[in-house]
PDB file of N, CA and C in Angstrom:
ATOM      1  N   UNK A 125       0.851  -1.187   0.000  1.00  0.00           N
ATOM      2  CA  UNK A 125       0.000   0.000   0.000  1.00  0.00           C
ATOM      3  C   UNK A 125       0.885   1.235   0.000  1.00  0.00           C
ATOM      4  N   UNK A 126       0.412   2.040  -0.645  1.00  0.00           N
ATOM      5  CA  UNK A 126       1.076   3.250  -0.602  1.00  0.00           C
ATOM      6  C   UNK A 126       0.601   4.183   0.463  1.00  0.00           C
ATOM      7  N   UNK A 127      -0.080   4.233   0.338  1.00  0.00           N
ATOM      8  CA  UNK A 127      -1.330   4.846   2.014  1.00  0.00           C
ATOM      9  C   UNK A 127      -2.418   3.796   2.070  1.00  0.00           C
ATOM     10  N   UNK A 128      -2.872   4.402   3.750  1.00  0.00           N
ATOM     11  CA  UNK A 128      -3.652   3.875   4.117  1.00  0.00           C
ATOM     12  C   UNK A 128      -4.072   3.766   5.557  1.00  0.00           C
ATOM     13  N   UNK A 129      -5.067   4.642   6.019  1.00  0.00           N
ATOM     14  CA  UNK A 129      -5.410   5.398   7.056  1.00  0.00           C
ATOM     15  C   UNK A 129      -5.331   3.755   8.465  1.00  0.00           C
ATOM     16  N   UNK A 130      -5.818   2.719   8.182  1.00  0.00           N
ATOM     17  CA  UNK A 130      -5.535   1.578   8.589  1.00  0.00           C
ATOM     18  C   UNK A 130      -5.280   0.447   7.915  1.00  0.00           C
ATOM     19  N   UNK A 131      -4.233  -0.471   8.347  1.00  0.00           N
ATOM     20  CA  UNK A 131      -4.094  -1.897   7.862  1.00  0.00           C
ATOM     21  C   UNK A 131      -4.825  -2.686   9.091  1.00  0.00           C
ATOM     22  N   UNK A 132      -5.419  -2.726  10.235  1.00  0.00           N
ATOM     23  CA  UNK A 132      -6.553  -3.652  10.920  1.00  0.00           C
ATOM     24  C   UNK A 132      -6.875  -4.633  10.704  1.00  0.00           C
ATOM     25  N   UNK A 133      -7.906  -4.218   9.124  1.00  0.00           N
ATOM     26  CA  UNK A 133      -9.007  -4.886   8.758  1.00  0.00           C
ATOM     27  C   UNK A 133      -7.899  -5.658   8.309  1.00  0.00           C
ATOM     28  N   UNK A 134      -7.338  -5.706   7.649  1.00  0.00           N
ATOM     29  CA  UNK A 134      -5.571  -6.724   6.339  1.00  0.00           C
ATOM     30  C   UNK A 134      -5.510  -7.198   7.107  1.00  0.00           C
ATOM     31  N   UNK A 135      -4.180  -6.802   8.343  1.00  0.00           N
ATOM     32  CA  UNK A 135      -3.668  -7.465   9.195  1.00  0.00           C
ATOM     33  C   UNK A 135      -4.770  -8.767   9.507  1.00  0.00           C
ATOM     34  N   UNK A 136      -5.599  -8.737   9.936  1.00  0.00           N
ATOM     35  CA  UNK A 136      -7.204  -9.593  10.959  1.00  0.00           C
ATOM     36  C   UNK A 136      -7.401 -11.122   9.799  1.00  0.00           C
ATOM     37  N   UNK A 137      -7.190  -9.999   8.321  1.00  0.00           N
ATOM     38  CA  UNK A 137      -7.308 -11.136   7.490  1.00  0.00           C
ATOM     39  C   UNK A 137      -6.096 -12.165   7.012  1.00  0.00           C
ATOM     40  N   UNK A 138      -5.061 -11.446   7.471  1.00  0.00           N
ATOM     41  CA  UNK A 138      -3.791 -11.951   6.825  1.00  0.00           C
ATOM     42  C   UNK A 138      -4.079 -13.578   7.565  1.00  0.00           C
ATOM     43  N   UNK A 139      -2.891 -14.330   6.234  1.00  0.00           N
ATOM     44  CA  UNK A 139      -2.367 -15.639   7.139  1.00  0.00           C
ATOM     45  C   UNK A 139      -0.492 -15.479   7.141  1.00  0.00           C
ATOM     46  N   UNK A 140      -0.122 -14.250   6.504  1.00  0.00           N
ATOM     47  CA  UNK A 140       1.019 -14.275   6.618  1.00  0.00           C
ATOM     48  C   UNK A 140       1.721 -12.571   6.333  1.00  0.00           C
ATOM     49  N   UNK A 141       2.360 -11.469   6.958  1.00  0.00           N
ATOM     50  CA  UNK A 141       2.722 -10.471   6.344  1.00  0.00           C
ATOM     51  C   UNK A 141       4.074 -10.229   5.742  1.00  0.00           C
ATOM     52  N   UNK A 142       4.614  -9.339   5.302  1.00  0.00           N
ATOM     53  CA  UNK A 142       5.603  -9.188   4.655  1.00  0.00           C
ATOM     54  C   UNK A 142       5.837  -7.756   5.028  1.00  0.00           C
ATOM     55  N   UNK A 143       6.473  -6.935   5.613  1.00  0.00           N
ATOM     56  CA  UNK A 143       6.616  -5.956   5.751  1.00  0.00           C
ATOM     57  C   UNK A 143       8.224  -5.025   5.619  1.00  0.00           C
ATOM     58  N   UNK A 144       7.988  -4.176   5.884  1.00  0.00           N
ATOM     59  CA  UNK A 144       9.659  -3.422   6.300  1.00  0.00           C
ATOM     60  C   UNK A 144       9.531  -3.464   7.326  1.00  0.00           C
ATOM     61  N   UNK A 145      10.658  -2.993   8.536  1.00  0.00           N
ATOM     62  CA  UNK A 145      10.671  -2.908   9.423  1.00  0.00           C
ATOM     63  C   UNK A 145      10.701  -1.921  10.540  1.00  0.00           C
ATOM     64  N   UNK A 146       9.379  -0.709   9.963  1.00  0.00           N
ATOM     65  CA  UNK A 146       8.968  -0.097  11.189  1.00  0.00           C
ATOM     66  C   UNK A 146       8.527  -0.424  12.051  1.00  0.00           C
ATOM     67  N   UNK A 147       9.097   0.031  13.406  1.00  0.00           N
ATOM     68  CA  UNK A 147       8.535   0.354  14.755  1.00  0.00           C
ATOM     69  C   UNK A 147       7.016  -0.245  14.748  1.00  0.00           C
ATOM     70  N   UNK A 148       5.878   0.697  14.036  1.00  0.00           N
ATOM     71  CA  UNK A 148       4.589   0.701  13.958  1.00  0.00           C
ATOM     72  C   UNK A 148       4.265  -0.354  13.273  1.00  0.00           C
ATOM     73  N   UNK A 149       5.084  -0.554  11.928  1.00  0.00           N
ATOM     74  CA  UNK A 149       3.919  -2.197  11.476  1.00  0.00           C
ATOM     75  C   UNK A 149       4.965  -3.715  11.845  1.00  0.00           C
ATOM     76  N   UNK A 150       5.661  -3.687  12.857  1.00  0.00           N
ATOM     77  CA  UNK A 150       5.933  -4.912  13.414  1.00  0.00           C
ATOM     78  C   UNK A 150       5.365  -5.209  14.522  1.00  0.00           C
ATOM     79  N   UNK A 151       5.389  -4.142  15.374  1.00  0.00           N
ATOM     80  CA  UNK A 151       4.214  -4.361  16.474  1.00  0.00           C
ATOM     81  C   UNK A 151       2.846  -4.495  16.326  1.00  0.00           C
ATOM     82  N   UNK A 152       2.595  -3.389  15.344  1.00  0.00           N
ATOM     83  CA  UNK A 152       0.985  -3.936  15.030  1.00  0.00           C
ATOM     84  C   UNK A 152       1.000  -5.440  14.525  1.00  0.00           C
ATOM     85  N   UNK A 153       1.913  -5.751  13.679  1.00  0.00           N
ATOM     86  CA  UNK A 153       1.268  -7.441  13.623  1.00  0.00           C
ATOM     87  C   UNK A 153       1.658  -8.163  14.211  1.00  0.00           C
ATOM     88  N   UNK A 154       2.431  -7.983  14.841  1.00  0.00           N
ATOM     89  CA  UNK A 154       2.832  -9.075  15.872  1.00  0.00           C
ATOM     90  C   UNK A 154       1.749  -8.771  17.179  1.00  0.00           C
ATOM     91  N   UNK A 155       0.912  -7.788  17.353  1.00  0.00           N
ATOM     92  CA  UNK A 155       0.099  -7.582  18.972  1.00  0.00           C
ATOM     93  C   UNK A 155      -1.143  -8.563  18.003  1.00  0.00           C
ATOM     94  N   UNK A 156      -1.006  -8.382  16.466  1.00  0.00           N
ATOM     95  CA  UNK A 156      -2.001  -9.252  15.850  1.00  0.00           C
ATOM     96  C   UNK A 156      -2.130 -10.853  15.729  1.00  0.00           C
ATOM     97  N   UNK A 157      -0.957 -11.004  16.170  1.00  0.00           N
ATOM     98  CA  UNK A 157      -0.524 -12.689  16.296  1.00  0.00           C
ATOM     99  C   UNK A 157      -0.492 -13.514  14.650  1.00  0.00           C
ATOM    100  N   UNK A 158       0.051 -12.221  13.837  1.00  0.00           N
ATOM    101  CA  UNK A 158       0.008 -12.855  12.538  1.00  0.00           C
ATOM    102  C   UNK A 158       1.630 -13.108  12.299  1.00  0.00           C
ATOM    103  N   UNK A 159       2.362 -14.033  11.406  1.00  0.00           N
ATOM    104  CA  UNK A 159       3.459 -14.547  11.525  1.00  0.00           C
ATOM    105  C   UNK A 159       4.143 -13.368  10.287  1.00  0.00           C
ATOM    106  N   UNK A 160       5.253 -13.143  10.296  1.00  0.00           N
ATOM    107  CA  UNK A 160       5.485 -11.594   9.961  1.00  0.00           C
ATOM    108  C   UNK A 160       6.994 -11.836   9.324  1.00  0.00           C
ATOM    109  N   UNK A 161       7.415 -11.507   8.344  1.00  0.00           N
ATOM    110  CA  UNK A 161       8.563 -11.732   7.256  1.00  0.00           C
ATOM    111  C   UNK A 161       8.888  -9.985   7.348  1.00  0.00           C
ATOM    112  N   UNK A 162      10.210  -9.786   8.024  1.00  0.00           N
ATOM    113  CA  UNK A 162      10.746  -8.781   7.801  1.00  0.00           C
ATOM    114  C   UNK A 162      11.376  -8.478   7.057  1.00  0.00           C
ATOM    115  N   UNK A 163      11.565  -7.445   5.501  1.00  0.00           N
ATOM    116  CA  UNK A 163      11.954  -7.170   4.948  1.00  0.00           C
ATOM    117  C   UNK A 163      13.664  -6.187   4.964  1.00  0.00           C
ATOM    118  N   UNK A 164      14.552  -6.235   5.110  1.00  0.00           N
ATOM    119  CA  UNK A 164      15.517  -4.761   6.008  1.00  0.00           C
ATOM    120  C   UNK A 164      15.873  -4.212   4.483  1.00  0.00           C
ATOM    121  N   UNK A 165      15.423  -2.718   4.345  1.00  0.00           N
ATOM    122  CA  UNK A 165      16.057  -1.657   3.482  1.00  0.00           C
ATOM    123  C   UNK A 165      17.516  -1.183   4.050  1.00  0.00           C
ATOM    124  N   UNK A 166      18.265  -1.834   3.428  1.00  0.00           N
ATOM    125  CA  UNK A 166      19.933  -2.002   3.703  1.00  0.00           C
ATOM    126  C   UNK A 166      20.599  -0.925   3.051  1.00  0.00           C
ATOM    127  N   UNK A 167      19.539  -0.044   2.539  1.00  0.00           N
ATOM    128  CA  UNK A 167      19.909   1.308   1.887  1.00  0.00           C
ATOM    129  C   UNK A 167      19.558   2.205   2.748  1.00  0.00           C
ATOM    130  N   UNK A 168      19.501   2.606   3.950  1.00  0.00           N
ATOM    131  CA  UNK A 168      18.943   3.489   4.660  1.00  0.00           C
ATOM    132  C   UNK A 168      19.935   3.785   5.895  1.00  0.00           C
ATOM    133  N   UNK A 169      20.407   4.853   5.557  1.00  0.00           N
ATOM    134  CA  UNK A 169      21.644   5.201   6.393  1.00  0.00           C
ATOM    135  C   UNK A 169      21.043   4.818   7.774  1.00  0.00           C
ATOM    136  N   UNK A 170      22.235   4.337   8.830  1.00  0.00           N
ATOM    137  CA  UNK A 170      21.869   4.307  10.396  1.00  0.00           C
ATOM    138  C   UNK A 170      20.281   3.854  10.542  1.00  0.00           C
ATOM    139  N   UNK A 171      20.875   2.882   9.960  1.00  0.00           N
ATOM    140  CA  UNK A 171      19.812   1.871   9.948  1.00  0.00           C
ATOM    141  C   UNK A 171      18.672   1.239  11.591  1.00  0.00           C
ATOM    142  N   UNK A 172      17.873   1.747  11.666  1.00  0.00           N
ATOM    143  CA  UNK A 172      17.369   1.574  13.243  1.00  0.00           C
ATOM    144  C   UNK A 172      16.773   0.490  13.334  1.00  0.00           C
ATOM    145  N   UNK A 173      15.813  -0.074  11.511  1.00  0.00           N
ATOM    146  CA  UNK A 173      14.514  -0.607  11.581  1.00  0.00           C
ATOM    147  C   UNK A 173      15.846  -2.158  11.428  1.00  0.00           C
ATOM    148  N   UNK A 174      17.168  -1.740  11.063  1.00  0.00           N
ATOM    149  CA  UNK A 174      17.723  -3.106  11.177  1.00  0.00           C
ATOM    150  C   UNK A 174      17.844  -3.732  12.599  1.00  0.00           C
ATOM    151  N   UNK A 175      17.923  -3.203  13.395  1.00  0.00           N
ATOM    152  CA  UNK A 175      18.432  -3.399  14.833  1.00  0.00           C
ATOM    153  C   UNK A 175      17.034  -4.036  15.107  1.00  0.00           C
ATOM    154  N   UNK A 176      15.910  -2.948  15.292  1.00  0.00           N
ATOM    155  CA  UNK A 176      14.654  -3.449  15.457  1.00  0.00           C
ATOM    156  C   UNK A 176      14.239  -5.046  14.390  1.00  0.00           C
ATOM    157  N   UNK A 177      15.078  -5.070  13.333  1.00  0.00           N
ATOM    158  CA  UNK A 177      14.608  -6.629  12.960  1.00  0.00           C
ATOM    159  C   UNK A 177      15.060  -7.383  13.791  1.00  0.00           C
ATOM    160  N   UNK A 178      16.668  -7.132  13.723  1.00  0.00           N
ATOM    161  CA  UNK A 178      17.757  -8.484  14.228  1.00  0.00           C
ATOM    162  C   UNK A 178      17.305  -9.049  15.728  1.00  0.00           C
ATOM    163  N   UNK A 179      16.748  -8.139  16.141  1.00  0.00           N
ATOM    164  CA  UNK A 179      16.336  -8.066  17.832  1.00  0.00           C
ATOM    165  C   UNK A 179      14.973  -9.525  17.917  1.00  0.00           C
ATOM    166  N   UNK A 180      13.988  -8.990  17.190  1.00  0.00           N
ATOM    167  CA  UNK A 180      12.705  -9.739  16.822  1.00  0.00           C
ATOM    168  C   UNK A 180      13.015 -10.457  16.353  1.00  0.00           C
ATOM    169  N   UNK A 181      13.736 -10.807  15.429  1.00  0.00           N
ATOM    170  CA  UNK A 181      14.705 -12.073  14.688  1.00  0.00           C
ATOM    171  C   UNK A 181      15.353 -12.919  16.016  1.00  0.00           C
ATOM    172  N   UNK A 182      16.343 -12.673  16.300  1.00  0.00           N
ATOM    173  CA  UNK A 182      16.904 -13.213  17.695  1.00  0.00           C
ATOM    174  C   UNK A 182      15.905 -14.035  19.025  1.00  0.00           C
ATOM    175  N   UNK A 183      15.001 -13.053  19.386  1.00  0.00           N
ATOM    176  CA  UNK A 183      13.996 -13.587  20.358  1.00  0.00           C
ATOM    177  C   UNK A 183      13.162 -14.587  19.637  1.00  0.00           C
ATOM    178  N   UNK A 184      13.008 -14.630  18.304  1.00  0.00           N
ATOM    179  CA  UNK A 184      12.263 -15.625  17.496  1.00  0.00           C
ATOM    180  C   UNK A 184      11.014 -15.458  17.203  1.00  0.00           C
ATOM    181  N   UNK A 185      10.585 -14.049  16.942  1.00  0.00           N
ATOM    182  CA  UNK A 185       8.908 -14.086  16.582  1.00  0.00           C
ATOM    183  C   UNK A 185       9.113 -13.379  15.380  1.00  0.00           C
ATOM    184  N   UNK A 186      10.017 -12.985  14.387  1.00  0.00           N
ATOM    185  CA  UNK A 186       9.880 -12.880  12.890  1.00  0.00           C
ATOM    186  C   UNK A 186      11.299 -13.694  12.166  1.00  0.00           C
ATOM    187  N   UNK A 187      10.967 -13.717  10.819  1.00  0.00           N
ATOM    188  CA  UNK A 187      11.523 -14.174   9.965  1.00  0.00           C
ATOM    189  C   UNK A 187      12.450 -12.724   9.703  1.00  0.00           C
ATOM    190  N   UNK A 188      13.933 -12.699   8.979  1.00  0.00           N
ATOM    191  CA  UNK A 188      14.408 -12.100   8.724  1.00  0.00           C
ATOM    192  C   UNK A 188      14.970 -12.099   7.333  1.00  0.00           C
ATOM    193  N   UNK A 189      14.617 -10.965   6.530  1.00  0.00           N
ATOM    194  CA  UNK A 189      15.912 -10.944   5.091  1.00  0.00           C
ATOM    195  C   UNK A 189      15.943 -10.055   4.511  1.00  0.00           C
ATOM    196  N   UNK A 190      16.251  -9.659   3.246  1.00  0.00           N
ATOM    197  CA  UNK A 190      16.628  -8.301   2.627  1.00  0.00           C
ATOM    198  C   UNK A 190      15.804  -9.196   1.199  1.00  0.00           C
ATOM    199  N   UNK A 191      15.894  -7.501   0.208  1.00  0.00           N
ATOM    200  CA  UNK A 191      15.254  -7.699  -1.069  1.00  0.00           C
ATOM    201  C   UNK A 191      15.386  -9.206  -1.712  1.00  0.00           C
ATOM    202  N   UNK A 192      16.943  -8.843  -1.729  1.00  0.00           N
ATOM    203  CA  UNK A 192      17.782 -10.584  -2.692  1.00  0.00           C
ATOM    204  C   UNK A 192      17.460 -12.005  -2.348  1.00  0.00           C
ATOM    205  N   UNK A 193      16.576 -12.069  -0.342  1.00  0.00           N
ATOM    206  CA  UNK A 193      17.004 -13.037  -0.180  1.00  0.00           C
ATOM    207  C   UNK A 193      15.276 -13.627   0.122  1.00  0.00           C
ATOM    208  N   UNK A 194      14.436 -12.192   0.065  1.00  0.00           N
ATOM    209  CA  UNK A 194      13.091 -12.801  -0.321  1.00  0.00           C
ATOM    210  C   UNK A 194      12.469 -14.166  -0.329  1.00  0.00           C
ATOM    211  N   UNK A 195      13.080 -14.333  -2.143  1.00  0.00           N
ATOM    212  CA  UNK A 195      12.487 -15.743  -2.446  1.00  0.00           C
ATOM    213  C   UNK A 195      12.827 -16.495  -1.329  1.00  0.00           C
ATOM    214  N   UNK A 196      14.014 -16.697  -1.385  1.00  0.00           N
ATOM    215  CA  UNK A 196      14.401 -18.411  -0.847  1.00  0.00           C
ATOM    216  C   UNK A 196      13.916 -18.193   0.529  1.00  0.00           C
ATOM    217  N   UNK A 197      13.714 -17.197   1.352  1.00  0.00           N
ATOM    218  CA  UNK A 197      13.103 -16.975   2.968  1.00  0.00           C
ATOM    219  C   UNK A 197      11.674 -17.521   2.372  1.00  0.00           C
ATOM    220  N   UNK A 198      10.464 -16.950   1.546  1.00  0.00           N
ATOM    221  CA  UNK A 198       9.606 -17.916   1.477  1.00  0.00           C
ATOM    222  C   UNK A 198       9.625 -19.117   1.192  1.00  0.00           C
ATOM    223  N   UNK A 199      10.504 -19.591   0.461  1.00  0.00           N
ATOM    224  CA  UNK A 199      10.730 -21.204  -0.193  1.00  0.00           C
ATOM    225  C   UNK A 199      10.781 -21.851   0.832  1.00  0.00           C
ATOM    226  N   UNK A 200      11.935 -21.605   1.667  1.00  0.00           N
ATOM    227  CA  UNK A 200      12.024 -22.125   3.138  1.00  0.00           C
ATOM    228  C   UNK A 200      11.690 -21.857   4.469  1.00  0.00           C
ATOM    229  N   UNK A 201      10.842 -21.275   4.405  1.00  0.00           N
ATOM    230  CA  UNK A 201      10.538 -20.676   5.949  1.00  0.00           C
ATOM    231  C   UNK A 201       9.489 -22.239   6.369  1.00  0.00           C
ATOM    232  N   UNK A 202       9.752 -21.658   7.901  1.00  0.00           N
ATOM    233  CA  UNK A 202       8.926 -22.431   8.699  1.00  0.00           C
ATOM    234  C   UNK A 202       8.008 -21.686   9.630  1.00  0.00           C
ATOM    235  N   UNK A 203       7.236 -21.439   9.410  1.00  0.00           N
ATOM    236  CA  UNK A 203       6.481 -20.702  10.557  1.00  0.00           C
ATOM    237  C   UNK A 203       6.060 -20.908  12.363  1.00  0.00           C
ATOM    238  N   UNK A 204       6.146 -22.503  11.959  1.00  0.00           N
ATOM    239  CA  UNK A 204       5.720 -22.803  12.957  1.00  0.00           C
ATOM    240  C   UNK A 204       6.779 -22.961  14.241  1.00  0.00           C
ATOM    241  N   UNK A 205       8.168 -22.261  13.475  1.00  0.00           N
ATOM    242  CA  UNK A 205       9.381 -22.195  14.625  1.00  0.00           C
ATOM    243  C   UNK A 205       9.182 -20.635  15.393  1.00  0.00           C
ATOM    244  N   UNK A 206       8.307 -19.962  14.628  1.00  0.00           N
ATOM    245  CA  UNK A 206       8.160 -18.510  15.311  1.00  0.00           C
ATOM    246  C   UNK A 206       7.494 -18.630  17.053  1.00  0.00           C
ATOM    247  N   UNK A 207       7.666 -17.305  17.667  1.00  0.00           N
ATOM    248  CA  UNK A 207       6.930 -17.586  19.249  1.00  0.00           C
ATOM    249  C   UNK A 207       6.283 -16.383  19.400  1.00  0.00           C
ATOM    250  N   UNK A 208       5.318 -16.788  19.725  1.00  0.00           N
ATOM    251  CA  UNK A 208       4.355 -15.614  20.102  1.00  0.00           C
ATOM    252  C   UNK A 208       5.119 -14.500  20.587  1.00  0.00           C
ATOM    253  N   UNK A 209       4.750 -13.062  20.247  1.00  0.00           N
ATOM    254  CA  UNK A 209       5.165 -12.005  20.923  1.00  0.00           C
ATOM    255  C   UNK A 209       4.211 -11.188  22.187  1.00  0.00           C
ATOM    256  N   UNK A 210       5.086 -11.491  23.356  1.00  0.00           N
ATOM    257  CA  UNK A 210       4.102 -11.249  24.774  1.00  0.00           C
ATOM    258  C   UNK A 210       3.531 -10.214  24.306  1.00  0.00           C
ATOM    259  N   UNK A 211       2.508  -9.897  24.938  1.00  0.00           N
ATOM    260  CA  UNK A 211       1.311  -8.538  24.912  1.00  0.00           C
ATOM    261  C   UNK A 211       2.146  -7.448  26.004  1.00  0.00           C
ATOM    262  N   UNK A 212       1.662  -6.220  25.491  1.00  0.00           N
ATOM    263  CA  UNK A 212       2.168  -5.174  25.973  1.00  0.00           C
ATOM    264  C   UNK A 212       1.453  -5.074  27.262  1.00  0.00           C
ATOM    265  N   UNK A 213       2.740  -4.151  28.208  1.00  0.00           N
ATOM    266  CA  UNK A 213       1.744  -3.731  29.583  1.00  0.00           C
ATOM    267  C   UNK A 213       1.602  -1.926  29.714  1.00  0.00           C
ATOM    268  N   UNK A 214       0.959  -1.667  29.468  1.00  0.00           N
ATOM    269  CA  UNK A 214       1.252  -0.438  29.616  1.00  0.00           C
ATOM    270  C   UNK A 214       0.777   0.557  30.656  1.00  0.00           C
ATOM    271  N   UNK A 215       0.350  -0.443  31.820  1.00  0.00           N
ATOM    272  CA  UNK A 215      -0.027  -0.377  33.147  1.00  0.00           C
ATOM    273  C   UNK A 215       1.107  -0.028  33.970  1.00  0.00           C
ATOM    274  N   UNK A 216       1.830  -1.191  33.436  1.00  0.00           N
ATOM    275  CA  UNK A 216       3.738  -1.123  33.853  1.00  0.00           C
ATOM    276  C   UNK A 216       4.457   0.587  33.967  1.00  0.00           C
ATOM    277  N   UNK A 217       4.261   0.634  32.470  1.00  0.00           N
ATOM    278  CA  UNK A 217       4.887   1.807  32.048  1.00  0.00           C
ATOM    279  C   UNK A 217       3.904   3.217  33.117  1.00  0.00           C
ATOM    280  N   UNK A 218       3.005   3.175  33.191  1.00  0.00           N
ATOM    281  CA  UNK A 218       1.965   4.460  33.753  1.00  0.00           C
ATOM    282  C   UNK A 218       2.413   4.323  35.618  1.00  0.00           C
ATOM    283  N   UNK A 219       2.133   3.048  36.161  1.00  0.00           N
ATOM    284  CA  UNK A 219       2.910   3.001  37.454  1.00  0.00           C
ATOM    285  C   UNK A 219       4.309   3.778  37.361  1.00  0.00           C
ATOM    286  N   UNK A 220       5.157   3.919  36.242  1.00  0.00           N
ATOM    287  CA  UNK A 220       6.625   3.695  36.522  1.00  0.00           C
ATOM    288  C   UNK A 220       6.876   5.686  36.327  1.00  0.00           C
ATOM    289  N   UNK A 221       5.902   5.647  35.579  1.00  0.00           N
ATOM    290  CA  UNK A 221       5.992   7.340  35.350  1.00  0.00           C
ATOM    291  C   UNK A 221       5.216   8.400  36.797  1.00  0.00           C
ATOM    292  N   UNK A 222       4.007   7.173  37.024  1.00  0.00           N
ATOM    293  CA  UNK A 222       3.304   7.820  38.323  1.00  0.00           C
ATOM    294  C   UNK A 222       4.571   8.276  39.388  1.00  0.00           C
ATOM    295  N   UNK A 223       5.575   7.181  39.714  1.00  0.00           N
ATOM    296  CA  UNK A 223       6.187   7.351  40.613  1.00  0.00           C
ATOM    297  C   UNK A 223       7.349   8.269  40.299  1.00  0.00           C
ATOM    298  N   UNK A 224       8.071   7.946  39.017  1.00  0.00           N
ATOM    299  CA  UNK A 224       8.861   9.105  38.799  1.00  0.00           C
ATOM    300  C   UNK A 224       8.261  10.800  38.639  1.00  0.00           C
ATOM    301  N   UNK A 225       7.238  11.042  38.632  1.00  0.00           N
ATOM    302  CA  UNK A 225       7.381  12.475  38.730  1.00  0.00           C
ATOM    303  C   UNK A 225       6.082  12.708  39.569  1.00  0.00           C
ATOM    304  N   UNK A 226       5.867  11.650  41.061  1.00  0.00           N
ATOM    305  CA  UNK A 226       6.082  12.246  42.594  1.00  0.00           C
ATOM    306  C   UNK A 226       4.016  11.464  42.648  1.00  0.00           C
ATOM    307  N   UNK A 227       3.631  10.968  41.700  1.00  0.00           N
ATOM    308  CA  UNK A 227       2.070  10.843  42.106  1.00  0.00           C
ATOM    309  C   UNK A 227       1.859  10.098  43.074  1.00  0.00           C
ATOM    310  N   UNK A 228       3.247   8.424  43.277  1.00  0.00           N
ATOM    311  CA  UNK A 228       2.264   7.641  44.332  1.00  0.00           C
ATOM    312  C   UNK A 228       3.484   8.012  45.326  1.00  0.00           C
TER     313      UNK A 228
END
């Protein structure tokens, strides 16, 4: 997509995504529990969204590769070696700010 005010409804339907590796659409599909093929643009100076793959790659809840290596990551992937990615707390985070600037 070139735009697109939401991917939701996609994501809900997907059985598999393919994405780059922003911040925003790895978490969204992964809080979606859909199995997720990271793409890394290896052309992009100081590269952040690489770190953010290798990381998710490492813990084991996406697939990892670049343009070239595409195909053969679908030819061979296994999905069913991926692991769920825990759900966010963001209860955590609101306690942790309450106390740093003096509420509890």
């Amino acid at each position: 997509f070139r735009f697109k005010d939401s991917l939701a409804e996609d994501l809900r339907k997907a059985d598999l995504v393919i994405s780059h590796a922003g911040a925003g659409s790895c978490l969204e599909t992964l809080e979606e529990g859909k199995p997720l093929i990271v793409v890394i643009n290896e052309k992009l100076m100081n590269n952040h969204q690489l770190e953010l793959a290798q990381q998710l790659h490492r813990d084991g809840h996406v697939l990892c590769c670049n343009c070239s290596t595409l195909v053969e990551t679908l030819r061979s992937m296994d999905l069913s070696t991926l692991k769920p990615f825990p759900p966010g707390q963001p209860e955590k985070f609101a306690l942790f700010l309450d106390k740093v600037v003096g509420f509890q």
